[in-house]
Amino acid sequence: MRPSDLPTTTLSGPNTLGFPKVRLKVLKGLDKGAQVTLEADEILIGGADGAHLRLTDPTVSRNHCVIRFTAKGPLLRDLGSTNGTRINGIEVREGYVPAGATLELGHSQVRFEPLDESVQIPLAESERFGRLWGRSTAMRRLFALAGRVAASDVTVLIEGETGTGKDALCEAIHQASPRAAGAFVVVDCGAVPPNLFEAELFGHEKGAFTGADRARGGAFEEADGGTLFLDEIGELPMSLQPKLLRVLEAREVRRIGAAVTRKVNVRVIAATNRDLREEVNRGAFRQDLYFRLEVMRLRVPPLRERPEDIPVLAEHFRRLAQPDADAPPISEEALTSFVAHPWPGNVRELRNAVERLTVLQEMPIAFTGDPGTLAGEQPVDIQVPFKDAKNALTESFERRYLGAMLEATGGNISEAARRAGIDRVYLLKLMGRYGLRKPREG
């Protein structure tokens, strides 16, 4: 069975997603009194010209922080700013923003005020876009936006962690675009040696350098009339960034060793597993090139943000793993383990796990419920009192630690207490608190 033969479901339910309008008002700093009302599901604050709230305070970084609306509420992420970001006085790298919160950026203070009015954005009716699958609100939002982007010819920047499907999204946009009959050329910027980058992108004439025994067109010429996909654009050397910027603006290239330029009709889609705004702050990526690439920005959410997509993805990969046989369905126990896993490798990791389960009929060891497996760092929820948040984190650690220790010692309580460096009676008390079974006495 080919991927195109797999059944697709038209989804019922809401076809729009609502999020509140937001007012940002500067309470302190050089821009005191300034305010903006925004209708964006992602808000950039900083000194850059493209920021939704632009601050002239020199202690505020160009791309200081971003607030993105999620199912759990507005989530703020500091973009590696020089002076950090605080929410109601608490410095955070990432944290949820309560209504009416005061944000501190450098010497400036900004009040975050969600309004009663809401903004509605469209959701796709299908659970599929090209090779991408998903029923979650986040993916249906992405599919709807990608479909509109595909019909245009704008430059696109795709962001997302490794394994989320950025390449599949780029391919799907190309296939759904008026350029579908043209070439689809991929350049992996992380795999090209630095000394060959310019020739790879722009081509060279015969004799332009040692080893250039014949003229060759670069990726831009190869993609003429089609789409050029620059994967991992964050790896592009600084020395080449101004040259790429000129090509994007003029739509013409000059081969190495050539005296004339050649016009190219190419749509460029770039992808990165980094946030290029952070790279701009670090001085590793040009701000003007970022603006030229980010005519339209699409973000592919990580799998941990859309666990409701895991069952449909698992079934999809099960069918692909054994297309000519009736593979047994994935058990509820296995699906429960899949949904609970944080998936640092995202969809690619899930596919590998499903293929192993389908072909070898064994669960990967990472999904056997090992109590020693810890989830990744979670965003700080400052709507929860400090004491309650600390207690919850402590309890989670104690439960996982003791479970792992008991398993490592084969349930020998005396040995587990000795290794942990705690009293045996206290260990028994903790086991009772967390409902840990007493396999056998030591």
CSV table of C-alpha atoms in Angstrom, one decimal:
chain,number,residue,atom,x,y,z
A,1,MET,CA,0.0,0.0,0.0
A,2,ARG,CA,1.4,3.4,-1.0
A,3,PRO,CA,1.0,6.4,1.3
A,4,SER,CA,-1.4,8.0,-1.3
A,5,ASP,CA,-3.6,4.9,-0.9
A,6,LEU,CA,-4.2,5.3,2.8
A,7,PRO,CA,-7.7,6.4,3.8
A,8,THR,CA,-8.1,10.0,4.8
A,9,THR,CA,-10.8,11.2,7.2
A,10,THR,CA,-12.7,14.5,6.8
A,11,LEU,CA,-12.9,15.8,10.3
A,12,SER,CA,-16.0,17.1,12.0
A,13,GLY,CA,-16.2,19.7,14.7
A,14,PRO,CA,-15.1,23.3,14.9
A,15,ASN,CA,-13.4,24.6,11.7
A,16,THR,CA,-11.9,27.7,13.4
A,17,LEU,CA,-9.7,28.3,16.4
A,18,GLY,CA,-10.1,31.3,18.6
A,19,PHE,CA,-7.5,33.2,20.7
A,20,PRO,CA,-7.9,36.5,22.4
A,21,LYS,CA,-6.8,39.9,21.1
A,22,VAL,CA,-4.0,41.3,23.3
A,23,ARG,CA,-3.1,44.7,24.5
A,24,LEU,CA,0.5,45.4,25.4
A,25,LYS,CA,1.2,48.6,27.3
A,26,VAL,CA,4.6,49.9,28.3
A,27,LEU,CA,4.6,50.9,32.0
A,28,LYS,CA,8.2,51.8,32.5
A,29,GLY,CA,11.2,52.6,30.3
A,30,LEU,CA,12.0,54.9,27.3
A,31,ASP,CA,8.7,53.9,25.6
A,32,LYS,CA,6.5,54.5,28.6
A,33,GLY,CA,2.9,55.0,27.6
A,34,ALA,CA,3.2,53.3,24.3
A,35,GLN,CA,0.7,50.5,23.6
A,36,VAL,CA,-0.4,48.2,20.8
A,37,THR,CA,-3.4,46.0,20.3
A,38,LEU,CA,-2.6,42.8,18.5
A,39,GLU,CA,-4.4,40.0,16.7
A,40,ALA,CA,-1.5,37.6,16.3
A,41,ASP,CA,-1.2,34.1,17.7
A,42,GLU,CA,2.5,34.7,18.2
A,43,ILE,CA,3.8,38.0,19.5
A,44,LEU,CA,7.4,39.2,19.2
A,45,ILE,CA,8.7,41.9,21.6
A,46,GLY,CA,12.1,43.5,21.1
A,47,GLY,CA,14.1,46.3,19.4
A,48,ALA,CA,13.9,44.9,15.9
A,49,ASP,CA,11.9,46.7,13.2
A,50,GLY,CA,9.7,43.7,12.7
A,51,ALA,CA,8.7,43.3,16.3
A,52,HIS,CA,5.0,43.5,17.2
A,53,LEU,CA,5.9,45.7,20.1
A,54,ARG,CA,9.1,47.6,19.3
A,55,LEU,CA,11.0,49.0,22.2
A,56,THR,CA,13.8,51.6,21.9
A,57,ASP,CA,15.3,50.7,25.3
A,58,PRO,CA,19.0,49.7,24.6
A,59,THR,CA,18.8,47.1,27.3
A,60,VAL,CA,16.2,45.2,25.3
A,61,SER,CA,17.5,42.8,22.7
A,62,ARG,CA,16.5,43.0,19.0
A,63,ASN,CA,14.5,39.8,19.3
A,64,HIS,CA,14.0,39.7,23.1
A,65,CYS,CA,11.1,37.3,23.7
A,66,VAL,CA,8.1,35.8,22.0
A,67,ILE,CA,4.6,34.9,23.3
A,68,ARG,CA,2.8,32.1,21.6
A,69,PHE,CA,-0.8,31.1,22.3
A,70,THR,CA,-1.1,27.4,23.2
A,71,ALA,CA,-3.8,25.0,24.5
A,72,LYS,CA,-2.5,25.7,28.0
A,73,GLY,CA,-2.4,29.4,27.6
A,74,PRO,CA,0.0,32.1,26.4
A,75,LEU,CA,3.6,30.8,26.6
A,76,LEU,CA,6.5,33.2,26.7
A,77,ARG,CA,10.0,32.2,25.6
A,78,ASP,CA,13.1,34.3,26.0
A,79,LEU,CA,15.1,34.4,22.8
A,80,GLY,CA,18.5,34.3,24.4
A,81,SER,CA,18.2,38.0,25.2
A,82,THR,CA,21.2,39.8,26.8
A,83,ASN,CA,19.4,40.9,30.0
A,84,GLY,CA,16.7,38.2,30.3
A,85,THR,CA,12.9,38.3,30.8
A,86,ARG,CA,10.9,38.3,34.0
A,87,ILE,CA,7.2,37.6,34.5
A,88,ASN,CA,5.9,39.3,37.6
A,89,GLY,CA,9.4,39.6,38.9
A,90,ILE,CA,10.4,35.9,38.2
A,91,GLU,CA,13.1,35.4,35.6
A,92,VAL,CA,12.1,32.7,33.1
A,93,ARG,CA,13.5,31.1,30.1
A,94,GLU,CA,10.1,29.8,29.3
A,95,GLY,CA,6.9,30.2,31.2
A,96,TYR,CA,3.1,30.8,31.0
A,97,VAL,CA,1.9,34.4,31.2
A,98,PRO,CA,-1.2,35.1,33.4
A,99,ALA,CA,-3.6,37.8,32.4
A,100,GLY,CA,-2.5,41.2,33.6
A,101,ALA,CA,1.1,40.1,34.2
A,102,THR,CA,3.9,42.6,34.2
A,103,LEU,CA,6.8,41.6,31.9
A,104,GLU,CA,10.3,43.0,32.6
A,105,LEU,CA,12.6,43.3,29.6
A,106,GLY,CA,15.8,45.1,30.4
A,107,HIS,CA,14.9,48.4,32.0
A,108,SER,CA,11.4,48.3,30.5
A,109,GLN,CA,8.1,47.0,32.0
A,110,VAL,CA,5.2,45.9,29.8
A,111,ARG,CA,1.7,44.8,30.9
A,112,PHE,CA,0.1,41.9,29.2
A,113,GLU,CA,-3.7,42.2,28.9
A,114,PRO,CA,-5.8,39.7,27.0
A,115,LEU,CA,-9.0,41.4,25.8
A,116,ASP,CA,-12.6,40.0,25.7
A,117,GLU,CA,-12.6,40.1,21.9
A,118,SER,CA,-11.3,37.0,20.2
A,119,VAL,CA,-9.7,36.3,16.8
A,120,GLN,CA,-10.8,33.3,14.8
A,121,ILE,CA,-8.4,31.5,12.5
A,122,PRO,CA,-9.3,28.7,10.1
A,123,LEU,CA,-8.6,25.0,10.6
A,124,ALA,CA,-8.2,22.4,7.8
A,125,GLU,CA,-11.0,19.9,7.5
A,126,SER,CA,-8.6,17.1,6.6
A,127,GLU,CA,-6.2,15.2,8.8
A,128,ARG,CA,-3.6,15.1,6.1
A,129,PHE,CA,-1.5,17.5,4.1
A,130,GLY,CA,0.9,15.7,1.7
A,131,ARG,CA,2.8,13.2,3.9
A,132,LEU,CA,1.9,15.0,7.1
A,133,TRP,CA,-0.9,13.6,9.3
A,134,GLY,CA,-2.6,15.1,12.3
A,135,ARG,CA,-6.0,15.7,13.9
A,136,SER,CA,-4.8,18.1,16.6
A,137,THR,CA,-5.8,21.8,16.5
A,138,ALA,CA,-2.1,22.7,16.0
A,139,MET,CA,-1.7,20.5,12.9
A,140,ARG,CA,-5.1,21.5,11.4
A,141,ARG,CA,-4.0,25.1,11.9
A,142,LEU,CA,-0.7,24.4,10.1
A,143,PHE,CA,-2.4,22.5,7.2
A,144,ALA,CA,-4.8,25.4,6.6
A,145,LEU,CA,-2.0,27.9,6.6
A,146,ALA,CA,0.3,25.8,4.5
A,147,GLY,CA,-2.5,25.3,1.9
A,148,ARG,CA,-2.9,29.1,1.5
A,149,VAL,CA,0.9,29.5,1.4
A,150,ALA,CA,1.2,26.9,-1.3
A,151,ALA,CA,-1.1,28.8,-3.6
A,152,SER,CA,1.2,31.8,-3.5
A,153,ASP,CA,4.8,32.2,-4.5
A,154,VAL,CA,6.2,33.8,-1.3
A,155,THR,CA,9.4,32.7,0.4
A,156,VAL,CA,8.7,30.5,3.4
A,157,LEU,CA,10.7,29.8,6.5
A,158,ILE,CA,9.8,26.5,8.3
A,159,GLU,CA,10.8,26.1,11.9
A,160,GLY,CA,10.6,22.9,14.0
A,161,GLU,CA,12.6,20.5,16.0
A,162,THR,CA,14.5,17.6,14.4
A,163,GLY,CA,12.1,14.9,13.2
A,164,THR,CA,8.9,16.9,13.2
A,165,GLY,CA,8.5,16.7,9.4
A,166,LYS,CA,9.8,20.0,8.0
A,167,ASP,CA,11.0,18.3,4.8
A,168,ALA,CA,7.6,16.7,4.3
A,169,LEU,CA,5.9,20.0,4.8
A,170,CYS,CA,8.2,21.7,2.2
A,171,GLU,CA,7.5,18.9,-0.3
A,172,ALA,CA,3.8,19.1,0.3
A,173,ILE,CA,3.8,22.9,-0.3
A,174,HIS,CA,5.7,22.4,-3.6
A,175,GLN,CA,3.3,19.6,-4.7
A,176,ALA,CA,0.2,21.8,-3.9
A,177,SER,CA,1.7,24.8,-5.6
A,178,PRO,CA,1.5,26.0,-9.3
A,179,ARG,CA,5.2,24.9,-9.5
A,180,ALA,CA,4.4,21.2,-8.9
A,181,ALA,CA,5.5,20.3,-12.4
A,182,GLY,CA,8.8,22.0,-11.9
A,183,ALA,CA,12.0,20.7,-10.2
A,184,PHE,CA,12.2,20.2,-6.4
A,185,VAL,CA,15.8,20.7,-5.4
A,186,VAL,CA,17.1,20.1,-1.9
A,187,VAL,CA,20.3,21.5,-0.4
A,188,ASP,CA,21.2,20.3,3.1
A,189,CYS,CA,23.1,23.2,4.4
A,190,GLY,CA,24.4,21.1,7.3
A,191,ALA,CA,26.0,18.5,5.0
A,192,VAL,CA,27.8,20.7,2.4
A,193,PRO,CA,31.5,21.4,3.2
A,194,PRO,CA,32.0,25.2,3.8
A,195,ASN,CA,34.5,25.5,0.9
A,196,LEU,CA,31.9,24.0,-1.5
A,197,PHE,CA,28.8,26.0,-0.4
A,198,GLU,CA,29.1,28.8,-3.0
A,199,ALA,CA,29.6,26.4,-5.9
A,200,GLU,CA,26.7,24.2,-4.6
A,201,LEU,CA,24.3,27.1,-4.6
A,202,PHE,CA,25.4,29.3,-7.5
A,203,GLY,CA,27.5,27.0,-9.7
A,204,HIS,CA,30.9,27.6,-11.4
A,205,GLU,CA,32.5,28.0,-14.7
A,206,LYS,CA,35.2,25.7,-16.1
A,207,GLY,CA,38.6,26.5,-14.5
A,208,ALA,CA,37.1,28.7,-11.8
A,209,PHE,CA,39.1,26.8,-9.2
A,210,THR,CA,41.2,23.7,-8.9
A,211,GLY,CA,39.2,20.7,-9.9
A,212,ALA,CA,36.5,22.6,-11.9
A,213,ASP,CA,37.1,20.7,-15.1
A,214,ARG,CA,33.8,21.7,-16.6
A,215,ALA,CA,31.1,24.3,-16.1
A,216,ARG,CA,28.2,23.4,-13.7
A,217,GLY,CA,25.0,25.1,-12.7
A,218,GLY,CA,24.2,25.4,-9.0
A,219,ALA,CA,21.1,24.6,-7.1
A,220,PHE,CA,19.4,27.8,-8.1
A,221,GLU,CA,19.7,27.1,-11.8
A,222,GLU,CA,18.6,23.5,-11.3
A,223,ALA,CA,15.5,24.7,-9.5
A,224,ASP,CA,14.6,27.2,-12.2
A,225,GLY,CA,10.8,27.1,-12.6
A,226,GLY,CA,10.4,25.0,-9.5
A,227,THR,CA,11.3,25.1,-5.7
A,228,LEU,CA,14.6,25.2,-3.9
A,229,PHE,CA,14.5,23.8,-0.4
A,230,LEU,CA,17.4,25.0,1.8
A,231,ASP,CA,17.3,22.6,4.7
A,232,GLU,CA,19.0,23.6,8.0
A,233,ILE,CA,19.5,27.2,6.8
A,234,GLY,CA,20.9,28.1,10.2
A,235,GLU,CA,24.1,26.2,9.2
A,236,LEU,CA,24.8,28.6,6.3
A,237,PRO,CA,28.2,30.2,6.8
A,238,MET,CA,28.2,34.0,7.6
A,239,SER,CA,30.4,34.7,4.5
A,240,LEU,CA,27.7,33.3,2.2
A,241,GLN,CA,24.7,35.0,3.8
A,242,PRO,CA,25.0,38.4,2.0
A,243,LYS,CA,25.4,36.5,-1.3
A,244,LEU,CA,22.2,34.5,-0.7
A,245,LEU,CA,20.5,37.7,0.3
A,246,ARG,CA,21.4,39.4,-3.0
A,247,VAL,CA,20.1,36.4,-4.9
A,248,LEU,CA,16.8,36.4,-3.0
A,249,GLU,CA,16.4,40.1,-3.8
A,250,ALA,CA,17.5,40.2,-7.4
A,251,ARG,CA,16.5,36.6,-8.4
A,252,GLU,CA,19.7,36.3,-10.4
A,253,VAL,CA,22.9,34.3,-9.8
A,254,ARG,CA,26.5,34.6,-10.9
A,255,ARG,CA,28.5,31.4,-11.2
A,256,ILE,CA,32.0,31.4,-9.6
A,257,GLY,CA,34.3,32.6,-12.3
A,258,ALA,CA,31.6,34.1,-14.5
A,259,ALA,CA,31.3,37.7,-15.5
A,260,VAL,CA,27.6,37.8,-16.1
A,261,THR,CA,24.6,37.0,-14.0
A,262,ARG,CA,21.7,34.6,-14.9
A,263,LYS,CA,18.0,35.2,-14.1
A,264,VAL,CA,16.3,32.5,-12.2
A,265,ASN,CA,12.6,31.9,-11.5
A,266,VAL,CA,12.8,30.0,-8.2
A,267,ARG,CA,10.6,29.7,-5.1
A,268,VAL,CA,12.8,29.4,-2.0
A,269,ILE,CA,11.7,27.5,1.1
A,270,ALA,CA,14.1,27.3,4.0
A,271,ALA,CA,13.9,25.2,7.2
A,272,THR,CA,15.7,25.1,10.5
A,273,ASN,CA,15.6,23.3,13.8
A,274,ARG,CA,16.7,26.5,15.5
A,275,ASP,CA,14.9,29.8,16.2
A,276,LEU,CA,16.8,32.1,13.9
A,277,ARG,CA,15.8,35.1,16.0
A,278,GLU,CA,18.1,33.7,18.7
A,279,GLU,CA,20.8,33.3,16.1
A,280,VAL,CA,20.4,36.9,15.1
A,281,ASN,CA,20.8,37.9,18.8
A,282,ARG,CA,24.0,35.9,19.0
A,283,GLY,CA,25.4,37.5,15.8
A,284,ALA,CA,25.4,34.1,14.0
A,285,PHE,CA,22.7,35.0,11.4
A,286,ARG,CA,22.1,38.3,9.6
A,287,GLN,CA,18.9,40.1,10.6
A,288,ASP,CA,18.3,41.3,7.0
A,289,LEU,CA,18.5,37.8,5.6
A,290,TYR,CA,16.2,36.5,8.3
A,291,PHE,CA,13.6,39.1,7.3
A,292,ARG,CA,14.0,38.1,3.6
A,293,LEU,CA,13.4,34.5,4.4
A,294,GLU,CA,10.6,35.0,6.9
A,295,VAL,CA,8.1,36.4,4.4
A,296,MET,CA,5.9,33.6,5.7
A,297,ARG,CA,6.9,31.6,8.8
A,298,LEU,CA,5.5,28.2,9.5
A,299,ARG,CA,6.1,26.3,12.7
A,300,VAL,CA,5.8,22.5,12.9
A,301,PRO,CA,4.9,21.6,16.5
A,302,PRO,CA,6.8,18.9,18.3
A,303,LEU,CA,5.0,15.6,19.0
A,304,ARG,CA,4.8,16.3,22.8
A,305,GLU,CA,2.6,19.3,22.1
A,306,ARG,CA,0.1,17.2,20.2
A,307,PRO,CA,-0.3,13.8,21.8
A,308,GLU,CA,-3.7,13.4,20.4
A,309,ASP,CA,-2.0,12.8,17.0
A,310,ILE,CA,0.0,9.9,18.2
A,311,PRO,CA,-2.8,7.2,17.6
A,312,VAL,CA,-3.4,8.3,14.0
A,313,LEU,CA,0.3,8.5,13.3
A,314,ALA,CA,0.9,5.1,14.8
A,315,GLU,CA,-1.8,3.5,12.7
A,316,HIS,CA,-0.5,5.3,9.6
A,317,PHE,CA,3.1,3.9,10.2
A,318,ARG,CA,1.7,0.5,11.0
A,319,ARG,CA,0.1,0.3,7.6
A,320,LEU,CA,3.2,1.5,5.9
A,321,ALA,CA,5.4,-1.1,7.8
A,322,GLN,CA,3.5,-4.1,6.4
A,323,PRO,CA,1.6,-2.9,3.4
A,324,ASP,CA,1.0,-6.3,1.9
A,325,ALA,CA,-0.1,-8.1,5.1
A,326,ASP,CA,-2.7,-7.8,7.8
A,327,ALA,CA,-0.6,-6.6,10.6
A,328,PRO,CA,-2.2,-6.9,14.0
A,329,PRO,CA,-3.5,-3.7,15.5
A,330,ILE,CA,-1.4,-1.8,18.0
A,331,SER,CA,-2.5,-2.8,21.5
A,332,GLU,CA,-4.1,-0.3,23.9
A,333,GLU,CA,-1.2,-0.8,26.3
A,334,ALA,CA,1.3,0.1,23.6
A,335,LEU,CA,-0.7,3.2,22.5
A,336,THR,CA,-0.9,4.3,26.1
A,337,SER,CA,2.9,4.0,26.4
A,338,PHE,CA,3.3,5.9,23.1
A,339,VAL,CA,1.1,8.7,24.2
A,340,ALA,CA,2.9,9.1,27.6
A,341,HIS,CA,6.4,9.2,26.0
A,342,PRO,CA,7.9,12.7,25.5
A,343,TRP,CA,9.3,11.8,22.0
A,344,PRO,CA,12.6,13.8,21.8
A,345,GLY,CA,13.0,12.5,18.3
A,346,ASN,CA,9.4,13.5,17.4
A,347,VAL,CA,7.6,11.8,14.5
A,348,ARG,CA,10.7,10.1,13.1
A,349,GLU,CA,11.3,8.4,16.5
A,350,LEU,CA,7.6,7.3,16.6
A,351,ARG,CA,7.9,5.8,13.2
A,352,ASN,CA,11.0,3.8,14.1
A,353,ALA,CA,9.2,2.6,17.2
A,354,VAL,CA,6.1,1.5,15.3
A,355,GLU,CA,8.1,-0.3,12.7
A,356,ARG,CA,10.0,-2.2,15.3
A,357,LEU,CA,6.8,-3.1,17.1
A,358,THR,CA,5.0,-4.2,13.8
A,359,VAL,CA,7.9,-6.1,12.3
A,360,LEU,CA,9.6,-7.6,15.4
A,361,GLN,CA,6.5,-7.7,17.7
A,362,GLU,CA,8.5,-6.1,20.5
A,363,MET,CA,8.3,-2.8,22.2
A,364,PRO,CA,11.4,-0.6,22.1
A,365,ILE,CA,13.0,-0.6,25.6
A,366,ALA,CA,12.4,3.2,25.9
A,367,PHE,CA,8.7,2.6,26.0
A,368,THR,CA,8.4,-0.3,28.5
A,369,GLY,CA,7.3,2.1,31.3
A,370,ASP,CA,10.9,2.3,32.8
A,371,PRO,CA,10.3,4.5,35.9
A,372,GLY,CA,13.8,5.8,35.6
A,373,THR,CA,12.9,7.6,32.4
A,374,LEU,CA,12.5,11.2,33.1
A,375,ALA,CA,10.5,13.6,31.0
A,376,GLY,CA,12.2,16.7,29.6
A,377,GLU,CA,12.2,20.1,31.3
A,378,GLN,CA,8.7,21.5,31.4
A,379,PRO,CA,7.8,25.2,31.1
A,380,VAL,CA,7.3,27.0,34.4
A,381,ASP,CA,3.6,27.7,35.2
A,382,ILE,CA,3.7,30.8,37.3
A,383,GLN,CA,0.0,30.7,37.8
A,384,VAL,CA,0.7,28.0,40.3
A,385,PRO,CA,2.0,29.1,43.7
A,386,PHE,CA,5.7,28.5,44.2
A,387,LYS,CA,5.1,26.1,47.1
A,388,ASP,CA,2.6,24.0,45.2
A,389,ALA,CA,4.8,23.9,42.0
A,390,LYS,CA,7.8,22.9,44.1
A,391,ASN,CA,5.9,20.1,45.9
A,392,ALA,CA,4.6,18.7,42.7
A,393,LEU,CA,8.1,18.6,41.2
A,394,THR,CA,9.5,17.0,44.3
A,395,GLU,CA,6.8,14.3,44.4
A,396,SER,CA,7.3,13.5,40.8
A,397,PHE,CA,11.0,13.1,41.3
A,398,GLU,CA,10.6,11.0,44.5
A,399,ARG,CA,8.1,8.6,42.8
A,400,ARG,CA,10.3,8.1,39.7
A,401,TYR,CA,13.5,7.8,41.7
A,402,LEU,CA,12.2,5.3,44.2
A,403,GLY,CA,10.5,3.3,41.4
A,404,ALA,CA,13.8,3.1,39.5
A,405,MET,CA,15.8,2.2,42.6
A,406,LEU,CA,13.4,-0.6,43.6
A,407,GLU,CA,13.6,-2.0,40.1
A,408,ALA,CA,17.4,-1.8,40.1
A,409,THR,CA,17.5,-3.7,43.4
A,410,GLY,CA,14.9,-6.3,42.4
A,411,GLY,CA,12.5,-5.0,45.0
A,412,ASN,CA,15.0,-5.5,47.9
A,413,ILE,CA,13.9,-2.7,50.3
A,414,SER,CA,16.9,-2.9,52.5
A,415,GLU,CA,19.3,-2.7,49.6
A,416,ALA,CA,17.3,0.1,48.0
A,417,ALA,CA,17.4,2.1,51.3
A,418,ARG,CA,21.2,1.5,51.6
A,419,ARG,CA,21.9,2.7,48.0
A,420,ALA,CA,19.6,5.7,48.4
A,421,GLY,CA,21.2,6.7,51.7
A,422,ILE,CA,17.8,6.9,53.5
A,423,ASP,CA,16.3,5.0,56.5
A,424,ARG,CA,14.5,1.8,55.6
A,425,VAL,CA,11.4,2.9,57.6
A,426,TYR,CA,11.3,6.2,55.7
A,427,LEU,CA,11.6,4.3,52.4
A,428,LEU,CA,8.6,2.2,53.4
A,429,LYS,CA,6.7,5.3,54.3
A,430,LEU,CA,7.4,6.9,50.9
A,431,MET,CA,6.4,3.7,49.1
A,432,GLY,CA,3.0,3.8,50.9
A,433,ARG,CA,2.6,7.4,50.0
A,434,TYR,CA,3.2,6.9,46.3
A,435,GLY,CA,1.4,3.5,46.0
A,436,LEU,CA,4.6,1.6,45.1
A,437,ARG,CA,4.3,-2.1,45.6
A,438,LYS,CA,6.4,-4.1,48.0
A,439,PRO,CA,7.6,-7.0,45.7
A,440,ARG,CA,9.6,-8.9,48.4
A,441,GLU,CA,11.2,-8.3,51.7
A,442,GLY,CA,15.0,-7.9,52.0
